[in-house]
Amino acid sequence: MNNKEPKFKKKFKFKIPTSFTILFAVLIMIMITSWILYYSGVTYNKPGKNETDPSVPTVITGIGIVDLFVSIFKGFEDKVEIIVFVLSIGAFIYIVMKSKSLDALTQKIAWKFKDKTIWAIPIIVIFLSFCGSAYGMAEEALGFHMIVIPLMLVAGFDVFTALITVLLGGGIGPMLATFDPFLIFTAADAANSQAMDGLIFRLIAWVLVTGFTSGWIMFYARNVKKNPQLSYTFSTLEEDKKFFLKEQINEVALTKKRITISVIFLVMFLIMIAYLFPWDELFKTTAMKDFGNWVNKYIPFLTGLVPGMGYGDMFIVAGFFLIGSLIVAILNWEGEETFIEDLLAGAKDMIGVAFIISIAGAITYLLKETGIQALMLAGIKNSNIGNMNPFLFIIITFLLFIPMSFALPSTSGFSSAVFPVWGPLAGSISIGSTGTNMISGSITAFAYANGMANMVSPASGIVVGAAQIGRTSYGTIIKGTWKFHLSLFIINIALLLIGTGLNYTGSHIF
């Protein structure tokens, strides 16, 4: 008698590759393309050493396997400024989060509105949206689910209300990127553009869409409270109450120290904004430059090297965040050794992002060194793309970037890989006689496309994480939010068209 258990074949389950794999696959594609072009004898016009030196027809350079790995560190060298900035801001955020200041602040606000909980929804949405817009917080918002779910259930709402408050509030933030260093700064750097271009428009869009999102969630919550059967999680309502309300939520005290740290957290981002914003360019003056020179000359014990506001770079802002980390650590002092460990732990959390930026930089490096980039740019220049209607261009950009964002969800990786080529393309689109280009508009379109993709993708951590924490399914979340996403899609298109129209004023509003 055969007692052996029957063997079952393990079903193959497709898994979306990581950003590292996708980017490295692009490097391999560049290598293979270089072989094809090299052996085909394709040439490009290599620029001369100066303006008087004519371009020289040069054969595309073929590259090998070793070049792929070396190029990663060449990419690191090229992107070192933004990598240092990312590591510094990662350390700062880690030290702030360890103090539990933001947890305490959010919890305090939520429980303050316990009797009028529905009004806690816009506050939580605004907070999460601001964090996402300012520095790209997305997956980090998952921890707020366990604070918001019991609050909503006690108030007579459902789990779904809590889930979409955190999911949509945290999801629209990166989509409405204003100063997100992982999106705005990397894309602007890759496109050789100014990160502050289009800032005013992005801020206005943040206010409008955040308000719309808050209203949409409140409308659902109000209807569910009146008629619980309208809930998308009605079938598990009683089980949800038993499960989540028996969980003890440890109260995090909002002490004076934590209030101070929360203020410092906000102030650091305001300093970053104020310092990088081109004030002199906006007001046609040299006041900030002159003030910076005055400080260097007369207050050298503060700084003798850092220029005035609007004239620095991300190395300097990274230094500001390092100072912020030290101040927060002193307020929450646990010893010199612990501070160094926290600093390194926070930076370590960003190593993956730094490596992605390096690989994306490698793509730019190889495209440039092989001559493929020059060939592509020549094709763009010789095409009729510069005469394309700006309104049509921005919509095509948005629609094209949505599927690309599903394939490459990393904002820093996408920005560094795509915008070295897309930047010049968008720069060739002029707005009438004003000469205003569409680079910053393209960056905004990318933010919208990437944000929308990450809020619906089955591979997105914020979506599947919310489903798992809320003990529901991905399908239920999509079923309950598809109308919101459709509305958001229409709103985004409208905003892009309006922004493009505003550029006809001659100011780089969009």
Coordinates of C-alpha atoms in Angstrom, one line a residue:
M1 CA 0.0 0.0 0.0
N2 CA 1.4 3.3 -1.0
N3 CA 1.2 5.8 1.9
K4 CA 3.0 8.5 0.1
E5 CA 1.2 11.8 0.1
P6 CA 0.3 13.0 -3.4
K7 CA 2.6 15.7 -4.7
F8 CA 0.9 18.9 -5.8
K9 CA 2.5 21.1 -8.4
K10 CA 3.2 24.5 -7.0
K11 CA 1.4 27.0 -9.2
F12 CA 3.5 29.7 -10.7
K13 CA 2.6 33.1 -9.4
F14 CA 3.8 36.2 -11.4
K15 CA 5.6 38.7 -9.3
I16 CA 6.2 42.2 -10.5
P17 CA 10.0 42.8 -10.6
T18 CA 11.6 45.3 -8.2
S19 CA 12.7 48.8 -9.4
F20 CA 16.3 47.5 -9.2
T21 CA 15.6 44.7 -11.7
I22 CA 13.6 46.9 -14.0
L23 CA 16.3 49.6 -14.1
F24 CA 19.1 47.0 -14.6
A25 CA 17.0 45.5 -17.4
V26 CA 17.1 49.0 -19.1
L27 CA 20.9 49.0 -18.8
I28 CA 21.0 45.6 -20.6
M29 CA 18.7 47.0 -23.3
I30 CA 21.0 49.9 -23.8
M31 CA 24.0 47.6 -24.0
I32 CA 22.3 45.4 -26.7
T33 CA 21.1 48.5 -28.6
S34 CA 24.7 49.9 -28.6
W35 CA 25.8 46.6 -30.2
I36 CA 23.2 46.8 -32.9
L37 CA 24.0 50.5 -33.7
Y38 CA 27.7 50.0 -33.5
Y39 CA 27.8 47.0 -35.9
S40 CA 25.3 48.8 -38.1
G41 CA 27.7 51.8 -38.4
V42 CA 25.2 54.3 -37.2
T43 CA 26.8 57.7 -36.4
Y44 CA 25.8 60.8 -34.5
N45 CA 27.2 64.3 -34.5
K46 CA 29.5 64.6 -31.5
P47 CA 29.7 68.3 -30.4
G48 CA 33.1 70.0 -30.7
K49 CA 35.1 71.2 -27.7
N50 CA 33.8 74.8 -28.1
E51 CA 31.3 76.8 -30.1
T52 CA 33.8 77.4 -33.0
D53 CA 34.7 73.7 -33.2
P54 CA 32.3 71.9 -35.6
S55 CA 30.5 68.7 -34.7
V56 CA 32.2 65.5 -35.8
P57 CA 30.2 62.4 -37.2
T58 CA 31.1 59.6 -34.7
V59 CA 30.1 55.9 -34.6
I60 CA 27.9 54.8 -31.7
T61 CA 30.1 53.3 -29.0
G62 CA 29.5 49.7 -28.1
I63 CA 29.6 48.8 -24.4
G64 CA 30.1 45.5 -22.6
I65 CA 29.0 43.7 -19.4
V66 CA 31.7 45.2 -17.3
D67 CA 30.6 48.7 -18.3
L68 CA 27.1 48.0 -16.9
F69 CA 28.4 47.6 -13.4
V70 CA 31.0 50.4 -13.6
S71 CA 28.3 52.7 -14.9
I72 CA 26.3 52.3 -11.6
F73 CA 29.1 54.1 -9.7
K74 CA 29.5 56.6 -12.5
G75 CA 25.8 57.3 -11.9
F76 CA 26.4 57.7 -8.2
E77 CA 29.1 60.2 -9.0
D78 CA 26.8 62.2 -11.2
K79 CA 23.9 62.1 -8.7
V80 CA 25.9 62.5 -5.5
E81 CA 24.3 65.8 -4.6
I82 CA 20.8 64.5 -4.5
I83 CA 21.9 61.2 -2.9
V84 CA 23.6 63.1 -0.1
F85 CA 20.4 65.1 0.3
V86 CA 18.2 61.9 0.4
L87 CA 20.5 60.3 3.1
S88 CA 20.4 63.4 5.2
I89 CA 16.6 63.8 5.1
G90 CA 16.2 60.1 5.8
A91 CA 18.2 60.5 9.0
F92 CA 16.2 63.5 10.0
I93 CA 12.8 61.8 9.5
Y94 CA 14.0 58.6 11.3
I95 CA 15.0 60.6 14.4
V96 CA 11.8 62.6 14.4
M97 CA 9.7 59.4 14.0
K98 CA 11.6 57.7 16.8
S99 CA 10.6 60.5 19.2
K100 CA 6.9 59.6 18.4
S101 CA 6.1 63.3 18.2
L102 CA 4.1 63.0 15.0
D103 CA 2.2 59.9 16.4
A104 CA 1.3 61.9 19.5
L105 CA 0.2 64.9 17.5
T106 CA -2.0 62.9 15.2
Q107 CA -3.5 60.9 18.0
K108 CA -4.2 64.0 20.0
I109 CA -6.0 65.6 17.1
A110 CA -8.0 62.4 16.4
W111 CA -9.2 61.9 20.0
K112 CA -9.8 65.6 20.4
F113 CA -12.6 65.3 17.8
K114 CA -13.9 62.0 19.3
D115 CA -17.4 63.4 19.7
K116 CA -17.3 65.1 16.2
T117 CA -15.1 62.5 14.6
I118 CA -16.1 63.3 11.1
W119 CA -14.2 66.6 11.4
A120 CA -11.1 64.6 12.2
I121 CA -11.1 63.3 8.7
P122 CA -10.0 66.5 6.9
I123 CA -7.4 67.1 9.6
I124 CA -5.9 63.7 9.1
V125 CA -6.1 63.9 5.3
I126 CA -4.5 67.4 5.3
F127 CA -1.7 66.2 7.6
L128 CA -0.9 63.0 5.6
S129 CA -1.3 64.9 2.3
F130 CA 1.2 67.6 3.5
C131 CA 3.8 65.0 4.5
G132 CA 3.4 63.2 1.2
S133 CA 3.6 66.4 -0.8
A134 CA 6.6 67.8 1.2
Y135 CA 8.8 64.7 1.4
G136 CA 7.1 61.8 -0.3
M137 CA 5.7 60.0 2.8
A138 CA 3.5 57.1 1.5
E139 CA 4.1 53.6 3.0
E140 CA 5.0 55.4 6.3
A141 CA 1.4 56.3 6.6
L142 CA 0.4 52.7 7.1
G143 CA 1.0 53.0 10.9
F144 CA -1.8 55.5 11.2
H145 CA -4.4 52.9 10.3
M146 CA -4.3 51.4 13.8
I147 CA -5.0 54.8 15.3
V148 CA -7.8 55.8 12.9
I149 CA -9.7 52.5 12.7
P150 CA -10.7 52.2 16.4
L151 CA -11.6 55.9 16.4
M152 CA -13.9 55.6 13.4
L153 CA -15.6 52.4 14.8
V154 CA -16.3 54.0 18.2
A155 CA -17.8 57.0 16.4
G156 CA -20.3 54.8 14.4
F157 CA -18.5 54.7 11.1
D158 CA -16.9 51.6 9.5
V159 CA -13.4 50.2 8.9
F160 CA -13.6 51.3 5.2
T161 CA -14.0 55.0 6.3
A162 CA -10.8 54.7 8.3
L163 CA -8.9 52.9 5.5
I164 CA -9.7 55.5 2.9
T165 CA -8.9 58.3 5.2
V166 CA -5.4 57.1 5.6
L167 CA -5.0 55.5 2.1
L168 CA -6.4 58.4 0.1
G169 CA -5.0 61.1 2.4
G170 CA -1.5 59.5 2.2
G171 CA -1.9 58.6 -1.5
I172 CA -2.7 62.1 -2.8
G173 CA 0.3 63.6 -1.0
P174 CA 3.0 62.2 -3.3
M175 CA 0.7 62.8 -6.3
L176 CA 0.4 66.5 -5.4
A177 CA 4.2 66.8 -4.8
T178 CA 5.3 70.3 -4.0
F179 CA 8.8 69.9 -2.6
D180 CA 9.1 66.1 -2.6
P181 CA 12.9 65.6 -3.0
F182 CA 12.4 62.1 -4.4
L183 CA 10.2 63.4 -7.2
I184 CA 10.4 67.1 -7.8
F185 CA 14.2 67.5 -7.2
T186 CA 15.3 64.4 -8.9
A187 CA 13.2 65.1 -12.0
A188 CA 14.2 68.7 -12.1
D189 CA 17.9 67.8 -11.7
A190 CA 17.6 65.1 -14.4
A191 CA 15.8 67.5 -16.8
N192 CA 18.3 70.3 -16.0
S193 CA 15.5 72.5 -14.8
Q194 CA 14.7 74.5 -11.6
A195 CA 12.8 72.6 -8.9
M196 CA 10.9 75.7 -7.9
D197 CA 9.4 76.2 -11.3
G198 CA 5.7 75.7 -11.2
L199 CA 5.6 75.8 -7.4
I200 CA 2.7 78.2 -7.1
F201 CA 0.5 76.1 -9.3
R202 CA 1.4 72.9 -7.4
L203 CA 0.5 74.6 -4.1
I204 CA -2.9 75.7 -5.4
A205 CA -3.5 72.2 -6.8
W206 CA -2.6 70.7 -3.4
V207 CA -5.2 72.8 -1.7
L208 CA -7.9 72.0 -4.2
V209 CA -7.4 68.3 -4.5
T210 CA -6.8 67.8 -0.7
G211 CA -10.1 69.6 -0.1
F212 CA -11.9 67.5 -2.7
T213 CA -10.5 64.3 -1.1
S214 CA -11.5 65.3 2.4
G215 CA -15.0 66.1 1.2
W216 CA -15.4 62.8 -0.7
I217 CA -14.4 60.8 2.3
M218 CA -16.7 62.8 4.6
F219 CA -19.6 62.3 2.2
Y220 CA -19.1 58.5 2.3
A221 CA -18.7 58.5 6.1
R222 CA -21.9 60.5 6.7
N223 CA -23.9 58.2 4.5
V224 CA -22.5 55.1 6.2
K225 CA -23.4 56.5 9.6
K226 CA -27.0 57.1 8.5
N227 CA -27.3 53.8 6.8
P228 CA -24.6 51.2 7.9
Q229 CA -25.7 48.8 5.1
L230 CA -24.1 51.2 2.5
S231 CA -20.7 50.2 4.0
Y232 CA -18.4 48.3 1.8
T233 CA -17.3 46.3 4.9
F234 CA -20.9 45.9 6.3
S235 CA -20.7 42.1 6.2
T236 CA -17.8 42.1 8.7
L237 CA -18.9 45.1 10.8
E238 CA -19.5 43.2 14.0
E239 CA -16.3 41.1 13.6
D240 CA -14.4 44.3 13.0
K241 CA -15.7 45.9 16.2
K242 CA -14.7 42.8 18.2
F243 CA -11.3 42.6 16.7
F244 CA -10.2 46.3 16.6
L245 CA -11.9 47.6 19.7
K246 CA -10.5 44.9 21.9
E247 CA -7.0 46.1 20.8
Q248 CA -5.6 48.5 23.3
I249 CA -4.3 51.6 21.6
N250 CA -1.4 52.8 23.6
E251 CA -1.7 56.5 24.1
V252 CA 1.3 58.5 23.2
A253 CA 1.4 61.6 25.4
L254 CA 1.8 64.9 23.6
T255 CA 4.4 66.4 25.8
K256 CA 5.9 69.9 25.4
K257 CA 9.0 68.2 24.1
R258 CA 7.1 66.4 21.4
I259 CA 5.2 69.6 20.5
T260 CA 8.6 71.3 20.1
I261 CA 9.9 68.5 17.9
S262 CA 6.8 68.6 15.7
V263 CA 7.3 72.3 15.3
I264 CA 11.0 71.8 14.4
F265 CA 9.9 69.1 11.9
L266 CA 7.6 71.7 10.2
V267 CA 10.2 74.5 10.4
M268 CA 12.9 72.4 8.7
F269 CA 10.7 71.9 5.6
L270 CA 9.8 75.6 5.6
I271 CA 13.5 76.4 5.8
M272 CA 14.2 74.1 2.8
I273 CA 11.4 75.8 0.9
A274 CA 12.5 79.3 1.7
Y275 CA 16.1 78.6 1.0
L276 CA 15.7 76.9 -2.4
F277 CA 13.0 79.3 -3.7
P278 CA 14.6 81.8 -6.2
W279 CA 13.4 85.0 -4.4
D280 CA 15.7 87.4 -6.3
E281 CA 14.6 86.0 -9.6
L282 CA 10.9 86.3 -8.7
F283 CA 11.2 89.9 -7.4
K284 CA 13.9 91.0 -9.9
T285 CA 16.3 92.0 -7.2
T286 CA 19.7 91.0 -5.6
A287 CA 18.5 91.4 -2.0
M288 CA 19.0 87.8 -1.0
K289 CA 22.3 87.5 -2.7
D290 CA 23.5 90.7 -1.0
F291 CA 22.2 89.6 2.4
G292 CA 24.0 86.3 2.0
N293 CA 27.3 88.1 1.2
W294 CA 26.7 90.4 4.3
V295 CA 26.3 87.4 6.6
N296 CA 29.4 85.7 5.1
K297 CA 31.4 88.9 5.7
Y298 CA 30.1 90.1 9.1
I299 CA 28.8 86.9 10.8
P300 CA 31.4 84.3 9.7
F301 CA 30.9 82.4 13.0
L302 CA 27.4 81.5 11.6
T303 CA 28.5 80.8 8.0
G304 CA 31.3 82.2 5.9
L305 CA 30.5 80.0 2.9
V306 CA 26.8 79.4 2.5
P307 CA 25.2 81.8 0.0
G308 CA 22.0 83.7 0.3
M309 CA 18.5 82.2 0.0
G310 CA 17.8 81.0 -3.5
Y311 CA 21.5 80.5 -4.4
G312 CA 22.4 77.3 -2.6
D313 CA 22.2 73.7 -3.6
M314 CA 21.1 70.4 -2.1
F315 CA 24.4 69.9 -0.3
I316 CA 23.6 72.9 1.8
V317 CA 20.0 71.9 2.5
A318 CA 21.4 68.4 3.5
G319 CA 23.5 70.3 6.0
F320 CA 20.4 72.1 7.4
F321 CA 18.6 68.8 7.9
L322 CA 21.7 67.4 9.7
I323 CA 21.5 70.3 12.0
G324 CA 17.8 69.6 12.5
S325 CA 18.6 66.0 13.3
L326 CA 21.1 67.2 16.0
I327 CA 18.6 69.6 17.5
V328 CA 15.8 66.9 17.7
A329 CA 18.3 64.4 19.2
I330 CA 19.4 66.9 21.9
L331 CA 15.7 67.4 22.8
N332 CA 15.2 63.7 23.0
W333 CA 18.7 62.9 24.2
E334 CA 19.6 59.3 24.7
G335 CA 23.4 59.6 24.5
E336 CA 26.0 60.3 21.8
E337 CA 26.3 56.7 20.8
T338 CA 22.5 56.3 20.3
F339 CA 22.4 59.6 18.3
I340 CA 25.0 58.2 15.9
E341 CA 23.2 54.9 15.6
D342 CA 19.9 56.6 14.8
L343 CA 21.6 58.9 12.3
L344 CA 23.1 55.9 10.5
A345 CA 19.9 53.9 10.8
G346 CA 17.9 56.7 9.2
A347 CA 20.4 57.1 6.4
K348 CA 20.5 53.3 5.9
D349 CA 16.7 53.3 5.3
M350 CA 17.5 55.5 2.2
I351 CA 20.3 53.3 0.9
G352 CA 17.8 51.6 -1.4
V353 CA 16.6 54.9 -2.8
A354 CA 20.2 56.1 -3.2
F355 CA 21.1 52.9 -5.1
I356 CA 18.1 53.3 -7.4
I357 CA 19.1 56.9 -8.1
S358 CA 22.6 55.6 -8.9
I359 CA 21.3 52.9 -11.4
A360 CA 19.0 55.5 -13.0
G361 CA 22.1 57.8 -13.2
A362 CA 23.9 54.9 -14.9
I363 CA 21.2 54.9 -17.6
T364 CA 21.9 58.6 -18.3
Y365 CA 25.7 58.0 -18.2
L366 CA 25.5 55.1 -20.7
L367 CA 23.1 56.9 -23.0
K368 CA 25.5 59.8 -23.1
E369 CA 28.8 57.9 -23.4
T370 CA 27.5 55.6 -26.2
G371 CA 26.1 58.5 -28.1
I372 CA 22.5 57.1 -28.1
Q373 CA 21.3 60.1 -26.1
A374 CA 22.7 62.5 -28.8
L375 CA 21.1 60.4 -31.4
M376 CA 17.7 60.5 -29.6
L377 CA 17.9 64.3 -29.0
A378 CA 18.8 64.8 -32.7
G379 CA 15.8 62.8 -33.7
I380 CA 13.6 64.9 -31.4
K381 CA 15.2 68.1 -32.7
N382 CA 14.7 67.1 -36.3
S383 CA 11.1 66.0 -35.7
N384 CA 8.1 68.2 -35.7
I385 CA 7.6 67.8 -31.9
G386 CA 8.5 71.4 -31.2
N387 CA 5.4 72.5 -33.1
M388 CA 3.1 70.2 -31.1
N389 CA 0.2 71.9 -29.4
P390 CA 1.2 72.3 -25.7
F391 CA -2.2 71.2 -24.5
L392 CA -2.0 68.0 -26.6
F393 CA 1.6 67.5 -25.4
I394 CA 0.7 67.7 -21.7
I395 CA -2.2 65.2 -22.0
I396 CA -0.1 62.8 -24.0
T397 CA 2.7 63.1 -21.3
F398 CA 0.2 62.3 -18.5
L399 CA -1.4 59.4 -20.3
L400 CA 1.9 57.9 -21.3
F401 CA 3.4 58.2 -17.8
I402 CA 0.5 56.3 -16.1
P403 CA 1.4 52.8 -17.6
M404 CA 5.1 53.7 -17.3
S405 CA 4.6 54.3 -13.5
F406 CA 3.0 50.9 -13.1
A407 CA 6.2 49.4 -14.6
L408 CA 8.6 51.7 -12.7
P409 CA 6.8 52.9 -9.5
S410 CA 9.9 54.4 -7.9
T411 CA 9.7 58.2 -8.3
S412 CA 13.4 58.8 -8.0
G413 CA 14.2 55.9 -10.4
F414 CA 11.6 57.1 -12.9
S415 CA 12.7 60.7 -12.7
S416 CA 16.4 60.0 -13.1
A417 CA 15.9 57.5 -15.9
V418 CA 13.3 59.3 -18.0
F419 CA 13.7 63.0 -17.6
P420 CA 17.3 63.3 -19.0
V421 CA 15.5 62.6 -22.4
W422 CA 12.0 63.9 -21.6
G423 CA 13.4 67.2 -20.2
P424 CA 14.9 68.4 -23.5
L425 CA 11.7 67.1 -25.3
A426 CA 9.5 69.2 -23.0
G427 CA 11.9 72.1 -23.3
S428 CA 11.3 72.1 -27.0
I429 CA 7.6 72.8 -26.6
S430 CA 7.3 76.6 -26.4
I431 CA 4.2 78.5 -25.2
G432 CA 3.3 81.0 -28.0
S433 CA 5.6 84.0 -28.1
T434 CA 6.4 83.8 -24.4
G435 CA 9.1 81.2 -24.7
T436 CA 7.9 79.4 -21.6
N437 CA 8.6 75.7 -21.9
M438 CA 6.8 72.6 -20.6
I439 CA 9.5 71.0 -18.4
S440 CA 8.0 71.8 -15.0
G441 CA 4.5 71.0 -16.4
S442 CA 5.8 67.6 -17.5
I443 CA 7.2 67.0 -14.0
T444 CA 3.7 67.8 -12.6
A445 CA 2.1 65.5 -15.1
F446 CA 4.5 62.8 -14.0
A447 CA 3.6 63.4 -10.3
Y448 CA -0.1 63.0 -11.1
A449 CA 0.4 59.9 -13.2
N450 CA 2.7 58.2 -10.7
G451 CA 0.5 59.1 -7.7
M452 CA -2.6 57.7 -9.4
A453 CA -0.8 54.5 -10.4
N454 CA 0.4 53.9 -6.8
M455 CA -3.1 54.4 -5.4
V456 CA -4.6 51.6 -7.5
S457 CA -1.7 49.2 -8.3
P458 CA -2.0 45.7 -6.8
A459 CA 1.8 45.9 -6.2
S460 CA 1.5 49.1 -4.2
G461 CA 2.5 48.8 -0.6
I462 CA 0.0 51.5 0.6
V463 CA -2.9 49.6 -1.1
V464 CA -2.2 46.0 -0.2
G465 CA -1.0 47.2 3.3
A466 CA -4.3 49.0 3.9
A467 CA -6.2 45.9 2.8
Q468 CA -4.2 43.6 5.1
I469 CA -4.5 45.9 8.1
G470 CA -8.2 46.5 7.6
R471 CA -8.8 42.7 7.2
T472 CA -10.4 43.3 3.8
S473 CA -9.4 42.7 0.2
Y474 CA -7.8 44.6 -2.6
G475 CA -10.9 44.2 -4.7
T476 CA -13.1 45.7 -2.0
I477 CA -10.9 48.8 -1.8
I478 CA -10.9 49.3 -5.6
K479 CA -14.7 48.7 -5.7
G480 CA -15.2 51.4 -3.0
T481 CA -12.8 54.0 -4.5
W482 CA -13.1 53.6 -8.3
K483 CA -15.5 56.6 -8.6
F484 CA -13.0 58.7 -6.6
H485 CA -10.1 57.7 -8.9
L486 CA -12.2 58.4 -12.0
S487 CA -13.1 61.8 -10.6
L488 CA -9.4 62.4 -9.7
F489 CA -8.4 61.4 -13.3
I490 CA -10.7 64.1 -14.7
I491 CA -9.6 66.7 -12.2
N492 CA -5.9 66.0 -13.0
I493 CA -6.5 66.4 -16.7
A494 CA -8.4 69.7 -16.0
L495 CA -5.6 71.0 -13.8
L496 CA -2.9 70.1 -16.5
L497 CA -4.9 72.0 -19.2
I498 CA -5.5 75.0 -16.9
G499 CA -1.8 75.0 -15.9
T500 CA -0.8 74.9 -19.6
G501 CA -3.1 77.8 -20.3
L502 CA -1.7 79.9 -17.4
N503 CA 1.8 79.6 -19.0
Y504 CA 0.5 81.7 -21.9
T505 CA 0.7 84.7 -19.5
G506 CA 4.5 84.6 -19.8
S507 CA 5.1 83.6 -16.2
H508 CA 6.3 80.1 -15.4
I509 CA 3.3 79.4 -13.2
F510 CA 3.0 75.8 -14.4

